[in-house]
Amino acid sequence: MNEEYINLPLVKNQDQNRFELKVGDYTAFIDYKERSKKIWLIHTEAPEELKGKGAATAVIEKTLAYIEENDYKLIPLCPLVVAYLKRHTYWNRILEESIDPF
């Protein structure tokens, strides 16, 4: 994660069902669905102003840490999250048991 994002807080916006990372005037986010201690990550997005600056990666990393710290299991549907998990297989430990590791 880029150093500029380390101290930025992850916000779990339950009204809009998304995890958010506010960077200045802009917000990168991941849409999610939650039920029975499982979280489905559906779509990751960063505004044009943050693209190529690591904001999407930062919100993914912070969201995965949140999932682990709060004893959830992950069901990744977002292609960007799936690609991240393929490169960082140590996160397989939080995958829902029915999901095959990548």
mmCIF file with all atom_site columns, C-alpha atoms in Angstrom, residues 52-93:
data_model
loop_
_atom_site.group_PDB
_atom_site.id
_atom_site.type_symbol
_atom_site.label_atom_id
_atom_site.label_alt_id
_atom_site.label_comp_id
_atom_site.label_asym_id
_atom_site.label_entity_id
_atom_site.label_seq_id
_atom_site.pdbx_PDB_ins_code
_atom_site.Cartn_x
_atom_site.Cartn_y
_atom_site.Cartn_z
_atom_site.occupancy
_atom_site.B_iso_or_equiv
_atom_site.pdbx_formal_charge
_atom_site.auth_seq_id
_atom_site.auth_comp_id
_atom_site.auth_asym_id
_atom_site.auth_atom_id
_atom_site.pdbx_PDB_model_num
ATOM 1  C CA . GLY A 1 52 ? -3.143  4.697   -11.221 1.00 0.00 ? 52 GLY A CA 1
ATOM 2  C CA . LYS A 1 53 ? -2.260  6.016   -7.764  1.00 0.00 ? 53 LYS A CA 1
ATOM 3  C CA . GLY A 1 54 ? -2.901  2.861   -5.729  1.00 0.00 ? 54 GLY A CA 1
ATOM 4  C CA . ALA A 1 55 ? -6.181  3.977   -4.133  1.00 0.00 ? 55 ALA A CA 1
ATOM 5  C CA . ALA A 1 56 ? -8.119  0.926   -5.344  1.00 0.00 ? 56 ALA A CA 1
ATOM 6  C CA . THR A 1 57 ? -5.400  -1.375  -4.005  1.00 0.00 ? 57 THR A CA 1
ATOM 7  C CA . ALA A 1 58 ? -5.427  0.477   -0.688  1.00 0.00 ? 58 ALA A CA 1
ATOM 8  C CA . VAL A 1 59 ? -9.198  0.144   -0.256  1.00 0.00 ? 59 VAL A CA 1
ATOM 9  C CA . ILE A 1 60 ? -8.937  -3.575  -1.109  1.00 0.00 ? 60 ILE A CA 1
ATOM 10 C CA . GLU A 1 61 ? -6.130  -4.147  1.407   1.00 0.00 ? 61 GLU A CA 1
ATOM 11 C CA . LYS A 1 62 ? -7.924  -2.238  4.158   1.00 0.00 ? 62 LYS A CA 1
ATOM 12 C CA . THR A 1 63 ? -11.187 -4.065  3.431   1.00 0.00 ? 63 THR A CA 1
ATOM 13 C CA . LEU A 1 64 ? -9.503  -7.480  3.592   1.00 0.00 ? 64 LEU A CA 1
ATOM 14 C CA . ALA A 1 65 ? -7.937  -6.512  6.919   1.00 0.00 ? 65 ALA A CA 1
ATOM 15 C CA . TYR A 1 66 ? -11.369 -5.404  8.202   1.00 0.00 ? 66 TYR A CA 1
ATOM 16 C CA . ILE A 1 67 ? -12.893 -8.733  7.125   1.00 0.00 ? 67 ILE A CA 1
ATOM 17 C CA . GLU A 1 68 ? -10.203 -10.690 8.946   1.00 0.00 ? 68 GLU A CA 1
ATOM 18 C CA . GLU A 1 69 ? -10.190 -8.527  12.088  1.00 0.00 ? 69 GLU A CA 1
ATOM 19 C CA . ASN A 1 70 ? -13.964 -8.886  12.424  1.00 0.00 ? 70 ASN A CA 1
ATOM 20 C CA . ASP A 1 71 ? -14.084 -12.659 11.804  1.00 0.00 ? 71 ASP A CA 1
ATOM 21 C CA . TYR A 1 72 ? -15.969 -12.499 8.510   1.00 0.00 ? 72 TYR A CA 1
ATOM 22 C CA . LYS A 1 73 ? -15.479 -14.864 5.607   1.00 0.00 ? 73 LYS A CA 1
ATOM 23 C CA . LEU A 1 74 ? -14.875 -13.447 2.132   1.00 0.00 ? 74 LEU A CA 1
ATOM 24 C CA . ILE A 1 75 ? -16.696 -14.271 -1.083  1.00 0.00 ? 75 ILE A CA 1
ATOM 25 C CA . PRO A 1 76 ? -14.948 -12.271 -3.839  1.00 0.00 ? 76 PRO A CA 1
ATOM 26 C CA . LEU A 1 77 ? -17.076 -11.383 -6.859  1.00 0.00 ? 77 LEU A CA 1
ATOM 27 C CA . CYS A 1 78 ? -15.229 -8.252  -7.983  1.00 0.00 ? 78 CYS A CA 1
ATOM 28 C CA . PRO A 1 79 ? -12.646 -9.035  -10.713 1.00 0.00 ? 79 PRO A CA 1
ATOM 29 C CA . LEU A 1 80 ? -10.178 -6.537  -9.221  1.00 0.00 ? 80 LEU A CA 1
ATOM 30 C CA . VAL A 1 81 ? -10.404 -8.214  -5.796  1.00 0.00 ? 81 VAL A CA 1
ATOM 31 C CA . VAL A 1 82 ? -10.006 -11.652 -7.406  1.00 0.00 ? 82 VAL A CA 1
ATOM 32 C CA . ALA A 1 83 ? -6.891  -10.433 -9.268  1.00 0.00 ? 83 ALA A CA 1
ATOM 33 C CA . TYR A 1 84 ? -5.489  -9.024  -6.017  1.00 0.00 ? 84 TYR A CA 1
ATOM 34 C CA . LEU A 1 85 ? -6.101  -12.331 -4.220  1.00 0.00 ? 85 LEU A CA 1
ATOM 35 C CA . LYS A 1 86 ? -4.313  -14.259 -6.980  1.00 0.00 ? 86 LYS A CA 1
ATOM 36 C CA . ARG A 1 87 ? -1.212  -12.110 -6.400  1.00 0.00 ? 87 ARG A CA 1
ATOM 37 C CA . HIS A 1 88 ? -1.483  -12.192 -2.585  1.00 0.00 ? 88 HIS A CA 1
ATOM 38 C CA . THR A 1 89 ? -2.449  -15.778 -1.763  1.00 0.00 ? 89 THR A CA 1
ATOM 39 C CA . TYR A 1 90 ? -1.870  -15.339 1.981   1.00 0.00 ? 90 TYR A CA 1
ATOM 40 C CA . TRP A 1 91 ? -5.368  -13.770 2.052   1.00 0.00 ? 91 TRP A CA 1
ATOM 41 C CA . ASN A 1 92 ? -6.832  -17.177 1.127   1.00 0.00 ? 92 ASN A CA 1
ATOM 42 C CA . ARG A 1 93 ? -7.137  -17.701 4.894   1.00 0.00 ? 93 ARG A CA 1
#
